[in-house]
Short mmCIF file of C-alpha atoms and ligand atoms in Angstrom, two decimals:
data_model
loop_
_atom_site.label_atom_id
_atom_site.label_comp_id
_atom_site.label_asym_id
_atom_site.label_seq_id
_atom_site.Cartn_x
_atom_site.Cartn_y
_atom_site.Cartn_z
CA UNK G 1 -16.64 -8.76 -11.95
CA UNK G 2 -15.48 -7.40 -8.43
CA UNK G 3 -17.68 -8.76 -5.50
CA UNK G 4 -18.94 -6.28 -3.40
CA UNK G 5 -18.81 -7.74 0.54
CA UNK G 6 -21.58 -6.81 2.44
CA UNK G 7 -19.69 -7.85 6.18
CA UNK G 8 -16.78 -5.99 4.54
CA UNK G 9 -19.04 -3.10 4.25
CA UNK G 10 -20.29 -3.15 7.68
CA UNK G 11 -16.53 -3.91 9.11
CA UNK G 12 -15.09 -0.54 7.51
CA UNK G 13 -19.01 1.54 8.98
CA UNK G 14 -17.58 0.45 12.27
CA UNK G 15 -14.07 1.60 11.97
CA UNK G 16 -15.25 4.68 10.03
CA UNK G 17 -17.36 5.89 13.40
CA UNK G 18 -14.35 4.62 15.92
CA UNK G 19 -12.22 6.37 14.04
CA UNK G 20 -14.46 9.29 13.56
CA UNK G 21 -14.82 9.27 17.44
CA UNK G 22 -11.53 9.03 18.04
CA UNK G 23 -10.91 12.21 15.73
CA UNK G 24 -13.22 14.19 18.16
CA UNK G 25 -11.87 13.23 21.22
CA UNK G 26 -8.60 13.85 20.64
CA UNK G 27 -9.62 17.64 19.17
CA UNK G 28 -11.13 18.01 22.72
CA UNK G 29 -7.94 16.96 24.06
CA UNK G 30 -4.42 18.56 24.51
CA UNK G 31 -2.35 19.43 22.15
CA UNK G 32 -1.37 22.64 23.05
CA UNK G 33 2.55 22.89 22.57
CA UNK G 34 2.75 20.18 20.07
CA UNK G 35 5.50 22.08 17.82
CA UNK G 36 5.93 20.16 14.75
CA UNK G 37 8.59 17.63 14.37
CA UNK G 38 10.59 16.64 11.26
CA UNK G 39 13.02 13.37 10.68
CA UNK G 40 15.39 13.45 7.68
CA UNK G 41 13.07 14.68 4.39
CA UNK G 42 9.86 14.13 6.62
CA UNK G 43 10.39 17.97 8.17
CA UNK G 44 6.80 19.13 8.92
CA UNK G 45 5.51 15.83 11.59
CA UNK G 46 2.29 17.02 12.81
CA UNK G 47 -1.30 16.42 13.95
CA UNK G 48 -2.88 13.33 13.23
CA UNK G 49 0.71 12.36 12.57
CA UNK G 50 3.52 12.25 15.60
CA UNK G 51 6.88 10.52 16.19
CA UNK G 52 7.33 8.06 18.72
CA UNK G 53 9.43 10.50 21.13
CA UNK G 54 6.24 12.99 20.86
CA UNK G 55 4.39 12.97 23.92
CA UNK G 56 1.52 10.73 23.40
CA UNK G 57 -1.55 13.64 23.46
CA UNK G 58 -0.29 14.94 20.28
CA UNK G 59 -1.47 12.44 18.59
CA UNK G 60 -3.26 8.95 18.52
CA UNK G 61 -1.71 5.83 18.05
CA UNK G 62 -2.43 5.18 15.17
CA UNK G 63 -0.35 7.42 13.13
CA UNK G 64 2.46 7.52 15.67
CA UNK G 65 5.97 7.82 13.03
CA UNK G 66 9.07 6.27 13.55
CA UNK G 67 12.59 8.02 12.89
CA UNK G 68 15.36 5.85 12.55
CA UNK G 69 18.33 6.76 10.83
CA UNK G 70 16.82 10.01 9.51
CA UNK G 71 14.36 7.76 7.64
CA UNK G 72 10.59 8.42 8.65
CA UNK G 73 8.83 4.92 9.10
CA UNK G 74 4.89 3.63 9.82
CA UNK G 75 4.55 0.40 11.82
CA UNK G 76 1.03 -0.65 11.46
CA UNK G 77 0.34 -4.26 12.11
CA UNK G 78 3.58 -5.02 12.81
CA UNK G 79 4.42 -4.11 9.84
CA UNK G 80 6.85 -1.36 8.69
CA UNK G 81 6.07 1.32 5.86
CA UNK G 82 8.84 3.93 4.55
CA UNK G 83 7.23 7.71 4.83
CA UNK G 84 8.11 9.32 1.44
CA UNK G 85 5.95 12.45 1.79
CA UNK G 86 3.12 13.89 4.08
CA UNK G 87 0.92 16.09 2.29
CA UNK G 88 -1.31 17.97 4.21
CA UNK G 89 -3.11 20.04 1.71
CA UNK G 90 -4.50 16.33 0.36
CA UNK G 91 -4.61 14.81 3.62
CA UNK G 92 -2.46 11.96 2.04
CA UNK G 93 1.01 10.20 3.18
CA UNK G 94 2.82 8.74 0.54
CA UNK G 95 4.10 5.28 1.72
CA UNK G 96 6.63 2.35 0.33
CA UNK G 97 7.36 -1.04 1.23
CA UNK G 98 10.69 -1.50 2.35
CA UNK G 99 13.06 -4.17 0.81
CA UNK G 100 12.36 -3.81 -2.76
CA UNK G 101 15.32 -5.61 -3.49
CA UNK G 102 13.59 -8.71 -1.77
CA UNK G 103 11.13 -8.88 -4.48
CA UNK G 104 13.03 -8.44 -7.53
CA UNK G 105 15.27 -11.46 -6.15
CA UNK G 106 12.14 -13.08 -6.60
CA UNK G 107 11.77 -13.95 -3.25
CA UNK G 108 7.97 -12.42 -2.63
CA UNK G 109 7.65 -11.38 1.08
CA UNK G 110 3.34 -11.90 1.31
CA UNK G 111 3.64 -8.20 2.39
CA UNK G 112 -0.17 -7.68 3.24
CA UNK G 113 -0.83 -4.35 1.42
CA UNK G 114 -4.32 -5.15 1.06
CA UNK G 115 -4.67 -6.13 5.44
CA UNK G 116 -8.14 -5.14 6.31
CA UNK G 117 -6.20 -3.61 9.38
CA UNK G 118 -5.08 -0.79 6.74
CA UNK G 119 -8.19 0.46 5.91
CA UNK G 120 -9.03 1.12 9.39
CA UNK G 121 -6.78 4.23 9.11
CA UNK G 122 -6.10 4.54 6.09
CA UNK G 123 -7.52 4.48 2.34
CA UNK G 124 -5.94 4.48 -0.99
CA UNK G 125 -6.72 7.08 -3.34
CA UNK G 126 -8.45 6.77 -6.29
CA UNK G 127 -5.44 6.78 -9.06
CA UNK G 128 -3.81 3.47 -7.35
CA UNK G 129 -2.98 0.82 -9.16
CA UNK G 130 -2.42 -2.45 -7.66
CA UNK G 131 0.82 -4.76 -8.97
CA UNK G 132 0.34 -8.38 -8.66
CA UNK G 133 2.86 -11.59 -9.11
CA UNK G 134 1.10 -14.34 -10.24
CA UNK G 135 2.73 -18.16 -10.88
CA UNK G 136 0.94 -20.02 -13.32
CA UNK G 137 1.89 -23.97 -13.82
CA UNK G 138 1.75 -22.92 -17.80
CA UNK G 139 2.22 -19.85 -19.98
CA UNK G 140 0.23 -17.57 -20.41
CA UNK G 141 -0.49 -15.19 -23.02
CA UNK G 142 -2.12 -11.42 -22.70
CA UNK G 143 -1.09 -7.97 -23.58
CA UNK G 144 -0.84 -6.55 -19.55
CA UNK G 145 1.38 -9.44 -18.27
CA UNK G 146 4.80 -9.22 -17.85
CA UNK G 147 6.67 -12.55 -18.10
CA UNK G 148 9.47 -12.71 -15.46
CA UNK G 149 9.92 -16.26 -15.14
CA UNK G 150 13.71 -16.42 -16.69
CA UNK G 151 14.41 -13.31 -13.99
CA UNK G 152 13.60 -15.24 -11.24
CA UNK G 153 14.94 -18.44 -12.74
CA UNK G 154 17.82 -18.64 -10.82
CA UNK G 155 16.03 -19.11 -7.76
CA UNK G 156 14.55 -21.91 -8.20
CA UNK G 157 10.77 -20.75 -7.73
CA UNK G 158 9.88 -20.42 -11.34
CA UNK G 159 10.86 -22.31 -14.53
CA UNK G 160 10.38 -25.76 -12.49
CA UNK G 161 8.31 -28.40 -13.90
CA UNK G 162 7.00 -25.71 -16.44
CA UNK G 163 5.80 -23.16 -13.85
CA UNK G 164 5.59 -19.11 -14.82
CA UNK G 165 5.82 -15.75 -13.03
CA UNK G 166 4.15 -12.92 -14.21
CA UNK G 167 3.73 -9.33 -13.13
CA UNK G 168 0.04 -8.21 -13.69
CA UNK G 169 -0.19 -4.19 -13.68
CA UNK G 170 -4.16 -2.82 -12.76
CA UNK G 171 -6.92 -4.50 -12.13
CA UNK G 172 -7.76 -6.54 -14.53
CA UNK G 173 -8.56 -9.75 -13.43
CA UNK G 174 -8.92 -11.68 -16.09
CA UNK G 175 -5.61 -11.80 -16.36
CA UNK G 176 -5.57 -14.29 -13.52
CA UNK G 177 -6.10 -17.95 -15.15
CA UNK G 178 -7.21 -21.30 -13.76
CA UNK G 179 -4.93 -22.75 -11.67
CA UNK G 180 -2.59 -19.63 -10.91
CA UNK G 181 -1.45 -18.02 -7.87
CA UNK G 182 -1.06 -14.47 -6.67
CA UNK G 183 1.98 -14.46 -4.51
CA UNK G 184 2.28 -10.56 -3.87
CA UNK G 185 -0.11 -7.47 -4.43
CA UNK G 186 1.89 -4.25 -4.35
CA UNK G 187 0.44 -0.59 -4.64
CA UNK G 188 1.76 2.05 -6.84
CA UNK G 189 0.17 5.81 -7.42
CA UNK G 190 3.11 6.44 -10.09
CA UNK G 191 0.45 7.44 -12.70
CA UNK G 192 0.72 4.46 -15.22
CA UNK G 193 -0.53 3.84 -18.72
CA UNK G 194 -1.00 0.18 -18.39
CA UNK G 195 -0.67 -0.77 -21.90
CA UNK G 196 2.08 1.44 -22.25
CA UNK G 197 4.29 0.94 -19.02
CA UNK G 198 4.33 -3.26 -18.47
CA UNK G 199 7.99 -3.65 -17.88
CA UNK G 200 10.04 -4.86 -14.79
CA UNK G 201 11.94 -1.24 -14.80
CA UNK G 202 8.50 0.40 -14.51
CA UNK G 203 7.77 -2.35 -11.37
CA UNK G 204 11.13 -1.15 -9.78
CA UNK G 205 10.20 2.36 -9.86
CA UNK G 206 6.42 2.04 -8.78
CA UNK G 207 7.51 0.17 -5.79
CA UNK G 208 10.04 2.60 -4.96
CA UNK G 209 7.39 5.83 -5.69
CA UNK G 210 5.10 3.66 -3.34
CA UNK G 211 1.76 4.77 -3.07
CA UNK G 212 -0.50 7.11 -1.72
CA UNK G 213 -3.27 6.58 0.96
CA UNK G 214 -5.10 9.58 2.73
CA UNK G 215 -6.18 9.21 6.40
CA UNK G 216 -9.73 11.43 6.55
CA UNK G 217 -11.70 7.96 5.99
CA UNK G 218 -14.35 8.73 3.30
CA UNK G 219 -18.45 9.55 4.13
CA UNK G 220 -19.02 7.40 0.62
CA UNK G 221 -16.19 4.80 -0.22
CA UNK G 222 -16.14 2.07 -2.81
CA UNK G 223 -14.79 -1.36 -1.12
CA UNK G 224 -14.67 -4.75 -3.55
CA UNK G 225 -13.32 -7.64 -2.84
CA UNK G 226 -10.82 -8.78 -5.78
CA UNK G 227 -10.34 -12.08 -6.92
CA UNK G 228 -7.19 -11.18 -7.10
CA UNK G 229 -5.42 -12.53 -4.23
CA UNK G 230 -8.46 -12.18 -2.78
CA UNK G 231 -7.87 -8.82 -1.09
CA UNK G 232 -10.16 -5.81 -0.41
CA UNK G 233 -9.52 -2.70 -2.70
CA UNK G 234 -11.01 0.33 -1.41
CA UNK G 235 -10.96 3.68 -3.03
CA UNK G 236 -12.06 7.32 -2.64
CA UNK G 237 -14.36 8.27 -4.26
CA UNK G 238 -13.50 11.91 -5.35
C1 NAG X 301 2.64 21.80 8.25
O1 NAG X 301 1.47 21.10 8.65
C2 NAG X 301 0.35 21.91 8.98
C3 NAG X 301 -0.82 21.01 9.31
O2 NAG X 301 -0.60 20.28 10.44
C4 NAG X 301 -0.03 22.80 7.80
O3 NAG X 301 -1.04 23.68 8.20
C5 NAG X 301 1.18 23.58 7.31
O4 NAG X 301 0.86 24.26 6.13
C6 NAG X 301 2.35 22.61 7.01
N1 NAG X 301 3.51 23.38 6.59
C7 NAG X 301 4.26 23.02 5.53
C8 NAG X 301 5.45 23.88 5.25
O5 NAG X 301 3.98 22.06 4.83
C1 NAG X 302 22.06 4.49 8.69
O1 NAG X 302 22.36 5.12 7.45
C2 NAG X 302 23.71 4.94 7.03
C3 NAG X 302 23.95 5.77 5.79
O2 NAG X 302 22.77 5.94 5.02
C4 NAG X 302 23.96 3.45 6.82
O3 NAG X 302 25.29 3.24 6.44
C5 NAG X 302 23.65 2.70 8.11
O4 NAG X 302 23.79 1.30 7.90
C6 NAG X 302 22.26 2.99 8.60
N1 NAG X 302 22.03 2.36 9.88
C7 NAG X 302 20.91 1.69 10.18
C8 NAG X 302 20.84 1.13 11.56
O5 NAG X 302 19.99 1.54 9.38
C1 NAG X 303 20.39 13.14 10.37
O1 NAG X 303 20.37 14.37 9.64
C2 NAG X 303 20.89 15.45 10.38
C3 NAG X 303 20.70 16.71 9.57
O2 NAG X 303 20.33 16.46 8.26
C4 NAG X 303 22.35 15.19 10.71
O3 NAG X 303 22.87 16.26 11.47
C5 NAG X 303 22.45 13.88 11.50
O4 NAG X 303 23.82 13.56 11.73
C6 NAG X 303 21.79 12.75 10.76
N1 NAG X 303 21.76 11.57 11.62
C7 NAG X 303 22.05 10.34 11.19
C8 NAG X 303 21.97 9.25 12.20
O5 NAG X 303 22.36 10.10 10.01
C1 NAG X 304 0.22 18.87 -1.78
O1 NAG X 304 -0.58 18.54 -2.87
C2 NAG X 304 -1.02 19.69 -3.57
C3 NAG X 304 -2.03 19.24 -4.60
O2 NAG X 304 -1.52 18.21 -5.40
C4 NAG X 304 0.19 20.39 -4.20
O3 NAG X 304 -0.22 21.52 -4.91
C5 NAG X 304 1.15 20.77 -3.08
O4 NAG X 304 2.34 21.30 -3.61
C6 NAG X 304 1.48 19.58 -2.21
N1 NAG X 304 2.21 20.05 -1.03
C7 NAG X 304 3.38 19.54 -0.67
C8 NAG X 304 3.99 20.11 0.57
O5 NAG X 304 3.93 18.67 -1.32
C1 NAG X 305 13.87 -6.16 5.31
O1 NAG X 305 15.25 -6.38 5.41
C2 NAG X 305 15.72 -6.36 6.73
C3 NAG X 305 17.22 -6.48 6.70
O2 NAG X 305 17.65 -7.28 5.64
C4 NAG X 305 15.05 -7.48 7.53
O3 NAG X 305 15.48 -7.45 8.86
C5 NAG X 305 13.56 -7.29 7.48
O4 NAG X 305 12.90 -8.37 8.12
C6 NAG X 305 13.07 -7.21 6.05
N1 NAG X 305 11.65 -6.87 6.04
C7 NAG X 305 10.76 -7.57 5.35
C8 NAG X 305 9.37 -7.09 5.43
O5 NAG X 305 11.06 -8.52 4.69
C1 NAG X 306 1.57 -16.68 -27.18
O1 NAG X 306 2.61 -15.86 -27.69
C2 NAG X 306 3.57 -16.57 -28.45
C3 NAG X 306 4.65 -15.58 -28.90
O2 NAG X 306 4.76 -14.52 -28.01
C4 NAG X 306 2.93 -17.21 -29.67
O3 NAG X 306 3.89 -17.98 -30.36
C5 NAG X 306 1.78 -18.10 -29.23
O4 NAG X 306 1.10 -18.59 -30.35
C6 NAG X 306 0.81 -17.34 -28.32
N1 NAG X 306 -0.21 -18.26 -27.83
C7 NAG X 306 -1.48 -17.97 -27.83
C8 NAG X 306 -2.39 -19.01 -27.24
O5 NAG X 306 -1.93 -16.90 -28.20
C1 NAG X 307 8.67 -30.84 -9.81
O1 NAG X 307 7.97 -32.05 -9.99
C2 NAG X 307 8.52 -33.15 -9.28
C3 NAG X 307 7.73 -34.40 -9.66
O2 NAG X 307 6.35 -34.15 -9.65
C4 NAG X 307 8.43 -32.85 -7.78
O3 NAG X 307 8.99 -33.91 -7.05
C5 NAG X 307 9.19 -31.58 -7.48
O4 NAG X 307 9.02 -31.21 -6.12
C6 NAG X 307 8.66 -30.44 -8.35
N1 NAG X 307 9.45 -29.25 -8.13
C7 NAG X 307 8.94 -28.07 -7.78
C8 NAG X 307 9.92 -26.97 -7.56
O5 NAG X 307 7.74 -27.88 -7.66
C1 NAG X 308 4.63 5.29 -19.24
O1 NAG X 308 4.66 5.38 -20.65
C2 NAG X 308 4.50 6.70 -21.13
C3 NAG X 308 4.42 6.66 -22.64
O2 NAG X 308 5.32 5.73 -23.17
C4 NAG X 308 5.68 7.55 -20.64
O3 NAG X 308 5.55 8.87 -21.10
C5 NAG X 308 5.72 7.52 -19.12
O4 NAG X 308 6.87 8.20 -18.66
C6 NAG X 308 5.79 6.09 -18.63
N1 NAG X 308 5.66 6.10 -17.18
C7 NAG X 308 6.50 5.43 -16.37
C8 NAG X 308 6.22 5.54 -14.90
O5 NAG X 308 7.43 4.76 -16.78
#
C-alpha cells in the first residue's frame, strides 16, 4: 500500500552525494587535535559529531551537539532532539523528542519527525516503529489502536461533538479511516510486539527510549511515502 515517490527518490540521490562529498572533504581537512569531548552521559563527542564550543574543523555542521545543563542536545531544523546515546560501533545516535509531557497532556506539538530535512543526515534504522495520534469524528474499532479519547478529555480536543483519539503503534495503515486525522507521528526503536504492547504506558516509555537513526546514509535505502500523515519513512536496509 505504501507509495513509492520517485522526486522523493531523486531528492535523497542528491543529498546522499552532498553529503557523501562533504564526508570527503572534511577527511582531507583538519582535524588533527580534535580530543574527544563529553557532556553529562554523552562522554565520548567525536568525529562526525562535535559540540558547539568545538572548533568548527572538527566537524561539519551538521552534527554540531549542544550541551546545556549537562544534557547533550541536536538542533536540526530548528528543531531540538535530546542525545540519549552515540554508538559508534553502529554508526547510530539514539535521539528523543523533548517535552513528552506535552503530548500526554494531549496537547500534540506537530513535531516533524518525518521532515525531509532529517533524512538528509540522518536515517532511521530498520527496527523503528512509527507512533501515530489519529482523531477520528467516530469510533473506531481494531485490535492495534489505542483509544485515548477519555485521557485527553479534559482538554477539550477530544470527546467533542463525538470526536476520538487514538494511538496507532506500526505501520499499519489501515488503521487510518475515512475522515480521520494524524495529528503527531513519533518514532520509537524500543523493540515492540505490536499486538502485544498497545497501551499508553508502553507510548510513555517509547517516547522517552526515543529512537535510533544512523548517520552513514545508505548505498541502497528503502523510502515510501505513508499515507499516514503523509510523511516519508525511510529505512536501512541491512
Ligand atoms: C570513541 O569514539 C571513537 C570514534 O570516534 C571510537 O573509535 C572509540 O572506540 C570510542 N570510545 C568509546 C569508549 O566508546
Ligand atoms: C538544569 O538542571 C537542573 C537540575 O537537573 C534544573 O533544576 C534546572 O532547571 C536546569 N536548568 C536549565 C536551564 O535547564
Ligand atoms: C555537570 O556535571 C559535572 C560532572 O558530572 C558537574 O561537575 C557539573 O556541576 C554539572 N553542571 C551542571 C550545570 O549541572
Ligand atoms: C554499540 O552497539 C553494539 C552492537 O549492538 C554493542 O555491542 C555495543 O556495546 C554498543 N556500544 C556502546 C558504547 O553502547
Ligand atoms: C518544550 O518546553 C519548553 C519549556 O516548557 C518550551 O520552551 C519549548 O518550546 C517546548 N518545545 C516544544 C518542541 O514544544
Ligand atoms: C467495537 O467494540 C465494541 C466493544 O469494544 C463493540 O461493542 C462493538 O460492537 C464493536 N464494533 C464493531 C463495528 O466491531
Ligand atoms: C461542535 O459542534 C458545534 C456545532 O456544529 C460547533 O459550533 C463547535 O465548534 C464544535 N466543537 C468542536 C470542539 O469542534
Ligand atoms: C511487550 O510485551 C512483551 C510481552 O508481553 C513484553 O515481554 C515486553 O516487555 C513488552 N515491551 C514493552 C516495551 O513494554
Amino acid at each position: 500500500m505504501y507509495i513509492l515517490s520517485q522526486s522523493l527518490l531523486l531528492k535523497f540521490i542528491y543529498f546522499f552525494i552532498t553529503t557523501q562529498l562533504y564526508f570527503i572533504q572534511n577527511s582531507h581537512g583538519n582535524q588533527i587535535n580534535c580530543t574527544p569531548s563529553s557532556c553529562g552521559e554523552i562522554r565520548n563527542i567525536s568525529y562526525p559529531f562535535r559540540l558547539n564550543t568545538d572548533p568548527k574543523r572538527c566537524g561539519p555542521p551538521e552534527y554540531v551537539l549542544s550541551c546545556e545543563n549537562n544534557t547533550t542536545s541536536l538542533y536540526l531544523n530548528s528543531h531540538k532532539y535530546l542525545v540519549h546515546e552515540i554508538n559508534y560501533t553502529k554508526d547510530t545516535i539514539r535521539l528523543a523528542i523533548p517535552n513528552v509531557t506535552l503530548i500526554e497532556s494531549c496537547s500534540f506539538p506537530k513535531y516533524p519527525l518525518f521532515d525531509d530535512m532529517f533524512y538528509s543526515y540522518y536515517y532511521y534504522v530498520a527496527n523503528s516503529v512509527p507512533i501515530s495520534f489519529m482523531s477520528c469524528p467516530y469510533p473506531v474499532n481494531s485490535s492495534n489502536l489505542l483509544e485515548i479519547t477519555s485521557h485527553c478529555a479534559d482538554k477539550k480536543l477530544y470527546g467533542v461533538n463525538g470526536s476520538r483519539a487514538y494511538i496507532i503503534f506500526g505501520k499499519d495503515v489501515h488503521q487510518v479511516k475515512d475522515m480521520c486525522e494524524i495529528d503527531l507521528v513519533v518514532m520509537t526503536s524500543l523493540p515492540l510486539k505490536i499486538k502485544e504492547n498497545v497501551s499508553f504506558s508502553t507510548m510513555h516509555k517509547a517516547l522517552l527510549n526515543g529512537f535510533e537513526v544512523s548517520w552513514i546514509l545508505p548505498l541502497s535505502n528503502e523510502c515510501v511515502l505513508s499515507p499516514i500523515g503523509g510523511y516519508n519513512f525511510c529505512g536501512k536496509t541491512q
